[in-house]
Amino acid sequence: MGCTSSKSVDSKTSRTARWRSTGIVGLRDSKLKTFPDEVLDLERSVRTIDLTRNKIVDIPMDIGKLVNLQRLVLAENLIDRLPMHVSKLESLKVMTLDANRITSLPDELGQLVRLERLSISKNSLSYLPETIGSLRNLVLLNVSNNKLKSLPESVGSCFSLEELQADDNSIEDLPESVCNLVHLKSLCLDNNNVKQIPTNLLKDCKALQNISLHGNPISMDQFQQMEGFQEFEARRKKKFDKQIDSNVMISSKGLDEGVDH
């Protein structure tokens, strides 16, 4: 029995040593119910943590010790909230929290100024904090499959944003500030309650190549009559032609603007 115990300690020690040397903690599908203490003890050594598909309920406040963490993947757990100490993760670039039970995000989220990708689909968010506008390096925001009725005005301050995914919510309209997102390439709003989009969206968002509005009350006529539609259509076709040239398979859904006819 002593031998088994000793082997277990040895394997734990070697695992921790490996984490420390690589900076990568991979514990997917490990039946974990809590965030491992030995990971928190790594402090400055860890750069990537992937705890996908476990049964973790809480993110400990001590997570703030992981100041060099760049990638935090906690998809498919049972997490219901983010602690405000997540704001201490000053190096964080990617945070993936899909398929949890999160109902709100702390205002302190806005302090993650290096964040480039935030994916929090399939949760129970009813709103996003205004502080999200402080995420000036954010390139991807995925809030699909939540309970959002609107997006905050401040989202227009996420100046680097290229992809905004908000399918399957209850969003009724978009803030005018979305027109400030000059790098936005893709806007996905399928299955919401959007009746109209900001008048200048197609004119001002000059990088926009894809907009998907299936399952919304907005009509194709409204969309086609917007200022900037012809230029948008030319960009969309150019992107489509490039994909064909690259022999990339594309679904027939990609052939329209994504507005229900």
PDB file of C-alpha atoms in Angstrom:
ATOM      1  CA  MET A   1       0.000   0.000   0.000  1.00  0.00           C
ATOM      2  CA  GLY A   2       2.932   2.295   0.830  1.00  0.00           C
ATOM      3  CA  CYS A   3       4.395   1.648  -2.632  1.00  0.00           C
ATOM      4  CA  THR A   4       1.164   2.640  -4.364  1.00  0.00           C
ATOM      5  CA  SER A   5       0.947   5.822  -2.355  1.00  0.00           C
ATOM      6  CA  SER A   6       4.575   6.659  -3.110  1.00  0.00           C
ATOM      7  CA  LYS A   7       4.042   6.050  -6.847  1.00  0.00           C
ATOM      8  CA  SER A   8       1.020   8.333  -6.769  1.00  0.00           C
ATOM      9  CA  VAL A   9       3.047  11.103  -5.119  1.00  0.00           C
ATOM     10  CA  ASP A  10       5.838  10.583  -7.676  1.00  0.00           C
ATOM     11  CA  SER A  11       3.439  10.825 -10.613  1.00  0.00           C
ATOM     12  CA  LYS A  12       1.859  13.955  -9.143  1.00  0.00           C
ATOM     13  CA  THR A  13       5.301  15.475  -8.649  1.00  0.00           C
ATOM     14  CA  SER A  14       6.374  14.657 -12.200  1.00  0.00           C
ATOM     15  CA  ARG A  15       3.078  16.000 -13.566  1.00  0.00           C
ATOM     16  CA  THR A  16       3.567  19.280 -11.699  1.00  0.00           C
ATOM     17  CA  ALA A  17       7.166  19.456 -12.936  1.00  0.00           C
ATOM     18  CA  ARG A  18       5.927  18.966 -16.509  1.00  0.00           C
ATOM     19  CA  TRP A  19       3.344  21.718 -16.096  1.00  0.00           C
ATOM     20  CA  ARG A  20       5.980  24.010 -14.696  1.00  0.00           C
ATOM     21  CA  SER A  21       8.424  23.373 -17.557  1.00  0.00           C
ATOM     22  CA  THR A  22       5.880  23.562 -20.420  1.00  0.00           C
ATOM     23  CA  GLY A  23       3.579  26.178 -18.916  1.00  0.00           C
ATOM     24  CA  ILE A  24       0.629  24.079 -20.141  1.00  0.00           C
ATOM     25  CA  VAL A  25      -1.941  22.409 -17.876  1.00  0.00           C
ATOM     26  CA  GLY A  26      -4.220  20.007 -19.780  1.00  0.00           C
ATOM     27  CA  LEU A  27      -6.856  18.278 -17.646  1.00  0.00           C
ATOM     28  CA  ARG A  28      -9.791  17.766 -20.001  1.00  0.00           C
ATOM     29  CA  ASP A  29     -12.310  15.080 -19.057  1.00  0.00           C
ATOM     30  CA  SER A  30     -10.667  14.492 -15.673  1.00  0.00           C
ATOM     31  CA  LYS A  31     -13.846  14.303 -13.538  1.00  0.00           C
ATOM     32  CA  LEU A  32     -12.659  17.290 -11.489  1.00  0.00           C
ATOM     33  CA  LYS A  33     -15.173  18.900  -9.141  1.00  0.00           C
ATOM     34  CA  THR A  34     -12.875  21.687  -7.999  1.00  0.00           C
ATOM     35  CA  PHE A  35     -10.159  23.809  -9.553  1.00  0.00           C
ATOM     36  CA  PRO A  36      -6.903  21.944  -8.674  1.00  0.00           C
ATOM     37  CA  ASP A  37      -4.832  23.604  -5.914  1.00  0.00           C
ATOM     38  CA  GLU A  38      -1.612  22.335  -7.463  1.00  0.00           C
ATOM     39  CA  VAL A  39      -2.387  24.400 -10.571  1.00  0.00           C
ATOM     40  CA  LEU A  40      -2.808  27.538  -8.456  1.00  0.00           C
ATOM     41  CA  ASP A  41       0.556  26.797  -6.815  1.00  0.00           C
ATOM     42  CA  LEU A  42       2.273  27.120 -10.204  1.00  0.00           C
ATOM     43  CA  GLU A  43       1.655  30.873 -10.027  1.00  0.00           C
ATOM     44  CA  ARG A  44       3.895  32.592 -12.637  1.00  0.00           C
ATOM     45  CA  SER A  45       4.847  29.351 -14.459  1.00  0.00           C
ATOM     46  CA  VAL A  46       1.542  28.614 -16.151  1.00  0.00           C
ATOM     47  CA  ARG A  47       0.496  30.132 -19.499  1.00  0.00           C
ATOM     48  CA  THR A  48      -2.310  27.805 -20.649  1.00  0.00           C
ATOM     49  CA  ILE A  49      -5.006  25.995 -18.654  1.00  0.00           C
ATOM     50  CA  ASP A  50      -7.554  23.678 -20.296  1.00  0.00           C
ATOM     51  CA  LEU A  51     -10.097  22.119 -17.923  1.00  0.00           C
ATOM     52  CA  THR A  52     -12.810  21.409 -20.513  1.00  0.00           C
ATOM     53  CA  ARG A  53     -15.556  18.890 -19.662  1.00  0.00           C
ATOM     54  CA  ASN A  54     -15.251  18.560 -15.918  1.00  0.00           C
ATOM     55  CA  LYS A  55     -17.704  19.291 -13.114  1.00  0.00           C
ATOM     56  CA  ILE A  56     -16.083  22.411 -11.702  1.00  0.00           C
ATOM     57  CA  VAL A  57     -18.572  24.752 -10.003  1.00  0.00           C
ATOM     58  CA  ASP A  58     -16.347  27.575  -8.721  1.00  0.00           C
ATOM     59  CA  ILE A  59     -13.329  29.443 -10.002  1.00  0.00           C
ATOM     60  CA  PRO A  60     -11.240  30.193  -6.885  1.00  0.00           C
ATOM     61  CA  MET A  61     -10.357  33.771  -5.960  1.00  0.00           C
ATOM     62  CA  ASP A  62      -6.694  32.711  -5.902  1.00  0.00           C
ATOM     63  CA  ILE A  63      -6.777  32.419  -9.688  1.00  0.00           C
ATOM     64  CA  GLY A  64      -5.502  35.993  -9.618  1.00  0.00           C
ATOM     65  CA  LYS A  65      -2.059  34.598  -8.722  1.00  0.00           C
ATOM     66  CA  LEU A  66      -1.633  33.240 -12.263  1.00  0.00           C
ATOM     67  CA  VAL A  67      -0.389  36.560 -13.617  1.00  0.00           C
ATOM     68  CA  ASN A  68       1.276  35.093 -16.726  1.00  0.00           C
ATOM     69  CA  LEU A  69      -1.778  33.057 -17.783  1.00  0.00           C
ATOM     70  CA  GLN A  70      -2.617  33.753 -21.436  1.00  0.00           C
ATOM     71  CA  ARG A  71      -5.229  31.118 -22.213  1.00  0.00           C
ATOM     72  CA  LEU A  72      -7.998  29.908 -19.874  1.00  0.00           C
ATOM     73  CA  VAL A  73     -10.354  27.238 -21.230  1.00  0.00           C
ATOM     74  CA  LEU A  74     -13.160  26.147 -18.892  1.00  0.00           C
ATOM     75  CA  ALA A  75     -15.853  25.062 -21.366  1.00  0.00           C
ATOM     76  CA  GLU A  76     -18.475  22.476 -20.376  1.00  0.00           C
ATOM     77  CA  ASN A  77     -18.320  22.733 -16.602  1.00  0.00           C
ATOM     78  CA  LEU A  78     -20.895  23.822 -14.006  1.00  0.00           C
ATOM     79  CA  ILE A  79     -19.524  27.309 -13.301  1.00  0.00           C
ATOM     80  CA  ASP A  80     -22.205  29.827 -12.343  1.00  0.00           C
ATOM     81  CA  ARG A  81     -20.131  32.969 -11.875  1.00  0.00           C
ATOM     82  CA  LEU A  82     -16.740  34.560 -12.472  1.00  0.00           C
ATOM     83  CA  PRO A  83     -14.948  35.929  -9.409  1.00  0.00           C
ATOM     84  CA  MET A  84     -13.860  39.565  -9.636  1.00  0.00           C
ATOM     85  CA  HIS A  85     -10.285  38.376  -9.030  1.00  0.00           C
ATOM     86  CA  VAL A  86     -10.259  37.179 -12.642  1.00  0.00           C
ATOM     87  CA  SER A  87      -9.342  40.810 -13.351  1.00  0.00           C
ATOM     88  CA  LYS A  88      -5.851  40.112 -11.970  1.00  0.00           C
ATOM     89  CA  LEU A  89      -5.074  37.879 -14.975  1.00  0.00           C
ATOM     90  CA  GLU A  90      -3.320  40.761 -16.683  1.00  0.00           C
ATOM     91  CA  SER A  91      -1.710  38.612 -19.428  1.00  0.00           C
ATOM     92  CA  LEU A  92      -4.924  36.815 -20.448  1.00  0.00           C
ATOM     93  CA  LYS A  93      -5.583  36.759 -24.207  1.00  0.00           C
ATOM     94  CA  VAL A  94      -8.137  33.937 -24.576  1.00  0.00           C
ATOM     95  CA  MET A  95     -10.986  33.009 -22.225  1.00  0.00           C
ATOM     96  CA  THR A  96     -13.389  30.223 -23.179  1.00  0.00           C
ATOM     97  CA  LEU A  97     -16.371  29.615 -20.899  1.00  0.00           C
ATOM     98  CA  ASP A  98     -18.904  28.019 -23.277  1.00  0.00           C
ATOM     99  CA  ALA A  99     -21.565  25.668 -21.899  1.00  0.00           C
ATOM    100  CA  ASN A 100     -21.552  26.633 -18.236  1.00  0.00           C
ATOM    101  CA  ARG A 101     -24.256  28.208 -16.023  1.00  0.00           C
ATOM    102  CA  ILE A 102     -22.984  31.782 -15.813  1.00  0.00           C
ATOM    103  CA  THR A 103     -25.732  34.368 -15.269  1.00  0.00           C
ATOM    104  CA  SER A 104     -23.647  37.547 -15.164  1.00  0.00           C
ATOM    105  CA  LEU A 105     -20.107  38.824 -15.705  1.00  0.00           C
ATOM    106  CA  PRO A 106     -18.333  41.054 -13.163  1.00  0.00           C
ATOM    107  CA  ASP A 107     -17.589  44.701 -14.012  1.00  0.00           C
ATOM    108  CA  GLU A 108     -13.934  43.849 -13.376  1.00  0.00           C
ATOM    109  CA  LEU A 109     -13.931  41.926 -16.680  1.00  0.00           C
ATOM    110  CA  GLY A 110     -13.101  45.250 -18.314  1.00  0.00           C
ATOM    111  CA  GLN A 111      -9.664  45.177 -16.672  1.00  0.00           C
ATOM    112  CA  LEU A 112      -8.558  42.270 -18.904  1.00  0.00           C
ATOM    113  CA  VAL A 113      -7.206  44.767 -21.418  1.00  0.00           C
ATOM    114  CA  ARG A 114      -5.090  42.201 -23.326  1.00  0.00           C
ATOM    115  CA  LEU A 115      -8.043  39.898 -23.954  1.00  0.00           C
ATOM    116  CA  GLU A 116      -8.402  39.050 -27.666  1.00  0.00           C
ATOM    117  CA  ARG A 117     -10.990  36.258 -27.648  1.00  0.00           C
ATOM    118  CA  LEU A 118     -13.924  35.888 -25.255  1.00  0.00           C
ATOM    119  CA  SER A 119     -16.311  33.002 -25.850  1.00  0.00           C
ATOM    120  CA  ILE A 120     -19.162  32.551 -23.386  1.00  0.00           C
ATOM    121  CA  SER A 121     -21.885  30.915 -25.494  1.00  0.00           C
ATOM    122  CA  LYS A 122     -24.464  28.507 -24.031  1.00  0.00           C
ATOM    123  CA  ASN A 123     -24.771  30.178 -20.639  1.00  0.00           C
ATOM    124  CA  SER A 124     -27.581  32.182 -18.991  1.00  0.00           C
ATOM    125  CA  LEU A 125     -26.372  35.762 -19.379  1.00  0.00           C
ATOM    126  CA  SER A 126     -29.189  38.316 -19.316  1.00  0.00           C
ATOM    127  CA  TYR A 127     -26.880  41.304 -19.878  1.00  0.00           C
ATOM    128  CA  LEU A 128     -23.243  42.211 -20.532  1.00  0.00           C
ATOM    129  CA  PRO A 129     -21.420  44.732 -18.327  1.00  0.00           C
ATOM    130  CA  GLU A 130     -20.811  48.206 -19.782  1.00  0.00           C
ATOM    131  CA  THR A 131     -17.133  47.724 -18.895  1.00  0.00           C
ATOM    132  CA  ILE A 132     -16.822  45.311 -21.823  1.00  0.00           C
ATOM    133  CA  GLY A 133     -16.073  48.433 -23.865  1.00  0.00           C
ATOM    134  CA  SER A 134     -12.646  48.610 -22.179  1.00  0.00           C
ATOM    135  CA  LEU A 135     -11.555  45.466 -24.036  1.00  0.00           C
ATOM    136  CA  ARG A 136      -9.864  47.395 -26.841  1.00  0.00           C
ATOM    137  CA  ASN A 137      -7.882  44.365 -28.093  1.00  0.00           C
ATOM    138  CA  LEU A 138     -10.893  42.042 -28.329  1.00  0.00           C
ATOM    139  CA  VAL A 139     -11.072  40.444 -31.807  1.00  0.00           C
ATOM    140  CA  LEU A 140     -13.776  37.812 -31.163  1.00  0.00           C
ATOM    141  CA  LEU A 141     -16.817  38.045 -28.894  1.00  0.00           C
ATOM    142  CA  ASN A 142     -19.138  35.017 -28.822  1.00  0.00           C
ATOM    143  CA  VAL A 143     -22.244  35.397 -26.643  1.00  0.00           C
ATOM    144  CA  SER A 144     -24.541  33.077 -28.625  1.00  0.00           C
ATOM    145  CA  ASN A 145     -27.180  30.980 -26.847  1.00  0.00           C
ATOM    146  CA  ASN A 146     -27.752  33.201 -23.828  1.00  0.00           C
ATOM    147  CA  LYS A 147     -30.697  35.295 -22.605  1.00  0.00           C
ATOM    148  CA  LEU A 148     -29.536  38.690 -23.827  1.00  0.00           C
ATOM    149  CA  LYS A 149     -32.181  41.259 -24.792  1.00  0.00           C
ATOM    150  CA  SER A 150     -29.641  43.850 -25.879  1.00  0.00           C
ATOM    151  CA  LEU A 151     -25.941  44.574 -26.268  1.00  0.00           C
ATOM    152  CA  PRO A 152     -24.423  47.450 -24.272  1.00  0.00           C
ATOM    153  CA  GLU A 153     -23.701  50.769 -26.011  1.00  0.00           C
ATOM    154  CA  SER A 154     -20.082  50.379 -24.906  1.00  0.00           C
ATOM    155  CA  VAL A 155     -19.556  47.413 -27.263  1.00  0.00           C
ATOM    156  CA  GLY A 156     -18.838  50.057 -29.902  1.00  0.00           C
ATOM    157  CA  SER A 157     -15.602  50.846 -28.030  1.00  0.00           C
ATOM    158  CA  CYS A 158     -14.191  47.357 -28.694  1.00  0.00           C
ATOM    159  CA  PHE A 159     -12.364  48.901 -31.633  1.00  0.00           C
ATOM    160  CA  SER A 160     -10.413  45.755 -32.656  1.00  0.00           C
ATOM    161  CA  LEU A 161     -13.529  43.564 -32.878  1.00  0.00           C
ATOM    162  CA  GLU A 162     -13.672  41.495 -36.087  1.00  0.00           C
ATOM    163  CA  GLU A 163     -16.269  38.883 -35.199  1.00  0.00           C
ATOM    164  CA  LEU A 164     -19.404  39.315 -33.095  1.00  0.00           C
ATOM    165  CA  GLN A 165     -21.504  36.181 -32.587  1.00  0.00           C
ATOM    166  CA  ALA A 166     -24.796  36.666 -30.767  1.00  0.00           C
ATOM    167  CA  ASP A 167     -27.084  34.015 -32.305  1.00  0.00           C
ATOM    168  CA  ASP A 168     -29.978  32.538 -30.307  1.00  0.00           C
ATOM    169  CA  ASN A 169     -30.720  35.318 -27.833  1.00  0.00           C
ATOM    170  CA  SER A 170     -33.682  37.720 -27.521  1.00  0.00           C
ATOM    171  CA  ILE A 171     -31.929  40.805 -28.890  1.00  0.00           C
ATOM    172  CA  GLU A 172     -34.370  43.377 -30.266  1.00  0.00           C
ATOM    173  CA  ASP A 173     -32.043  46.045 -31.557  1.00  0.00           C
ATOM    174  CA  LEU A 174     -28.368  46.909 -31.860  1.00  0.00           C
ATOM    175  CA  PRO A 175     -26.771  49.976 -30.304  1.00  0.00           C
ATOM    176  CA  GLU A 176     -25.829  52.707 -32.805  1.00  0.00           C
ATOM    177  CA  SER A 177     -22.264  52.430 -31.482  1.00  0.00           C
ATOM    178  CA  VAL A 178     -21.814  49.160 -33.439  1.00  0.00           C
ATOM    179  CA  CYS A 179     -21.213  51.447 -36.429  1.00  0.00           C
ATOM    180  CA  ASN A 180     -17.862  52.387 -34.809  1.00  0.00           C
ATOM    181  CA  LEU A 181     -16.528  48.850 -35.303  1.00  0.00           C
ATOM    182  CA  VAL A 182     -14.519  49.592 -38.428  1.00  0.00           C
ATOM    183  CA  HIS A 183     -12.676  46.229 -38.331  1.00  0.00           C
ATOM    184  CA  LEU A 184     -15.867  44.138 -37.958  1.00  0.00           C
ATOM    185  CA  LYS A 185     -15.927  41.406 -40.614  1.00  0.00           C
ATOM    186  CA  SER A 186     -18.688  39.118 -39.370  1.00  0.00           C
ATOM    187  CA  LEU A 187     -21.903  39.864 -37.459  1.00  0.00           C
ATOM    188  CA  CYS A 188     -24.085  36.861 -36.562  1.00  0.00           C
ATOM    189  CA  LEU A 189     -27.518  37.503 -35.060  1.00  0.00           C
ATOM    190  CA  ASP A 190     -29.561  34.483 -36.158  1.00  0.00           C
ATOM    191  CA  ASN A 191     -32.686  33.653 -34.132  1.00  0.00           C
ATOM    192  CA  ASN A 192     -33.184  36.892 -32.232  1.00  0.00           C
ATOM    193  CA  ASN A 193     -35.945  39.493 -32.391  1.00  0.00           C
ATOM    194  CA  VAL A 194     -34.121  42.136 -34.437  1.00  0.00           C
ATOM    195  CA  LYS A 195     -36.569  44.368 -36.323  1.00  0.00           C
ATOM    196  CA  GLN A 196     -33.999  46.828 -37.653  1.00  0.00           C
ATOM    197  CA  ILE A 197     -30.288  47.466 -37.563  1.00  0.00           C
ATOM    198  CA  PRO A 198     -28.522  50.842 -37.242  1.00  0.00           C
ATOM    199  CA  THR A 199     -29.042  52.903 -40.409  1.00  0.00           C
ATOM    200  CA  ASN A 200     -25.342  53.490 -41.018  1.00  0.00           C
ATOM    201  CA  LEU A 201     -24.110  49.976 -40.227  1.00  0.00           C
ATOM    202  CA  LEU A 202     -23.311  48.916 -43.803  1.00  0.00           C
ATOM    203  CA  LYS A 203     -21.933  52.341 -44.709  1.00  0.00           C
ATOM    204  CA  ASP A 204     -19.655  52.749 -41.661  1.00  0.00           C
ATOM    205  CA  CYS A 205     -18.499  49.158 -41.070  1.00  0.00           C
ATOM    206  CA  LYS A 206     -16.378  49.072 -44.203  1.00  0.00           C
ATOM    207  CA  ALA A 207     -14.737  45.729 -43.364  1.00  0.00           C
ATOM    208  CA  LEU A 208     -18.063  43.873 -42.928  1.00  0.00           C
ATOM    209  CA  GLN A 209     -18.244  40.837 -45.245  1.00  0.00           C
ATOM    210  CA  ASN A 210     -20.846  38.675 -43.541  1.00  0.00           C
ATOM    211  CA  ILE A 211     -24.047  39.507 -41.712  1.00  0.00           C
ATOM    212  CA  SER A 212     -26.437  36.745 -40.701  1.00  0.00           C
ATOM    213  CA  LEU A 213     -29.974  37.595 -39.576  1.00  0.00           C
ATOM    214  CA  HIS A 214     -31.963  34.400 -40.152  1.00  0.00           C
ATOM    215  CA  GLY A 215     -34.948  33.998 -37.858  1.00  0.00           C
ATOM    216  CA  ASN A 216     -35.496  37.716 -37.186  1.00  0.00           C
ATOM    217  CA  PRO A 217     -38.448  39.995 -38.078  1.00  0.00           C
ATOM    218  CA  ILE A 218     -36.225  42.257 -40.254  1.00  0.00           C
ATOM    219  CA  SER A 219     -37.125  42.038 -43.950  1.00  0.00           C
ATOM    220  CA  MET A 220     -34.827  41.565 -46.930  1.00  0.00           C
ATOM    221  CA  ASP A 221     -36.258  44.756 -48.470  1.00  0.00           C
ATOM    222  CA  GLN A 222     -35.282  46.836 -45.437  1.00  0.00           C
ATOM    223  CA  PHE A 223     -31.795  45.406 -45.578  1.00  0.00           C
ATOM    224  CA  GLN A 224     -31.298  46.000 -49.315  1.00  0.00           C
ATOM    225  CA  GLN A 225     -32.465  49.595 -49.061  1.00  0.00           C
ATOM    226  CA  MET A 226     -29.813  50.515 -46.485  1.00  0.00           C
ATOM    227  CA  GLU A 227     -27.117  52.962 -47.499  1.00  0.00           C
ATOM    228  CA  GLY A 228     -23.908  51.067 -48.222  1.00  0.00           C
ATOM    229  CA  PHE A 229     -25.699  47.850 -49.263  1.00  0.00           C
ATOM    230  CA  GLN A 230     -24.115  47.743 -52.742  1.00  0.00           C
ATOM    231  CA  GLU A 231     -20.603  48.140 -51.306  1.00  0.00           C
ATOM    232  CA  PHE A 232     -21.328  45.479 -48.670  1.00  0.00           C
ATOM    233  CA  GLU A 233     -22.624  43.142 -51.369  1.00  0.00           C
ATOM    234  CA  ALA A 234     -19.458  43.684 -53.436  1.00  0.00           C
ATOM    235  CA  ARG A 235     -17.262  42.813 -50.409  1.00  0.00           C
ATOM    236  CA  ARG A 236     -19.343  39.735 -49.642  1.00  0.00           C
ATOM    237  CA  LYS A 237     -19.090  38.509 -53.232  1.00  0.00           C
ATOM    238  CA  LYS A 238     -15.358  39.186 -53.331  1.00  0.00           C
ATOM    239  CA  LYS A 239     -14.889  37.110 -50.179  1.00  0.00           C
ATOM    240  CA  PHE A 240     -17.090  34.359 -51.634  1.00  0.00           C
ATOM    241  CA  ASP A 241     -15.113  34.332 -54.901  1.00  0.00           C
ATOM    242  CA  LYS A 242     -11.852  34.094 -52.947  1.00  0.00           C
ATOM    243  CA  GLN A 243     -13.203  31.086 -51.064  1.00  0.00           C
ATOM    244  CA  ILE A 244     -14.212  29.424 -54.320  1.00  0.00           C
ATOM    245  CA  ASP A 245     -10.744  30.118 -55.731  1.00  0.00           C
ATOM    246  CA  SER A 246      -9.223  28.423 -52.695  1.00  0.00           C
ATOM    247  CA  ASN A 247     -11.479  25.395 -53.284  1.00  0.00           C
ATOM    248  CA  VAL A 248     -13.044  25.885 -49.886  1.00  0.00           C
ATOM    249  CA  MET A 249     -16.380  24.121 -49.556  1.00  0.00           C
ATOM    250  CA  ILE A 250     -19.122  26.574 -48.697  1.00  0.00           C
ATOM    251  CA  SER A 251     -22.713  25.906 -47.742  1.00  0.00           C
ATOM    252  CA  SER A 252     -25.598  27.262 -49.770  1.00  0.00           C
ATOM    253  CA  LYS A 253     -26.509  29.349 -46.719  1.00  0.00           C
ATOM    254  CA  GLY A 254     -23.396  31.385 -47.420  1.00  0.00           C
ATOM    255  CA  LEU A 255     -24.857  32.494 -50.738  1.00  0.00           C
ATOM    256  CA  ASP A 256     -27.285  35.037 -49.279  1.00  0.00           C
ATOM    257  CA  GLU A 257     -26.916  37.923 -46.904  1.00  0.00           C
ATOM    258  CA  GLY A 258     -28.295  35.872 -44.065  1.00  0.00           C
ATOM    259  CA  VAL A 259     -31.611  37.687 -44.013  1.00  0.00           C
ATOM    260  CA  ASP A 260     -34.782  35.629 -44.195  1.00  0.00           C
ATOM    261  CA  HIS A 261     -36.604  36.305 -47.457  1.00  0.00           C
TER     262      HIS A 261
END
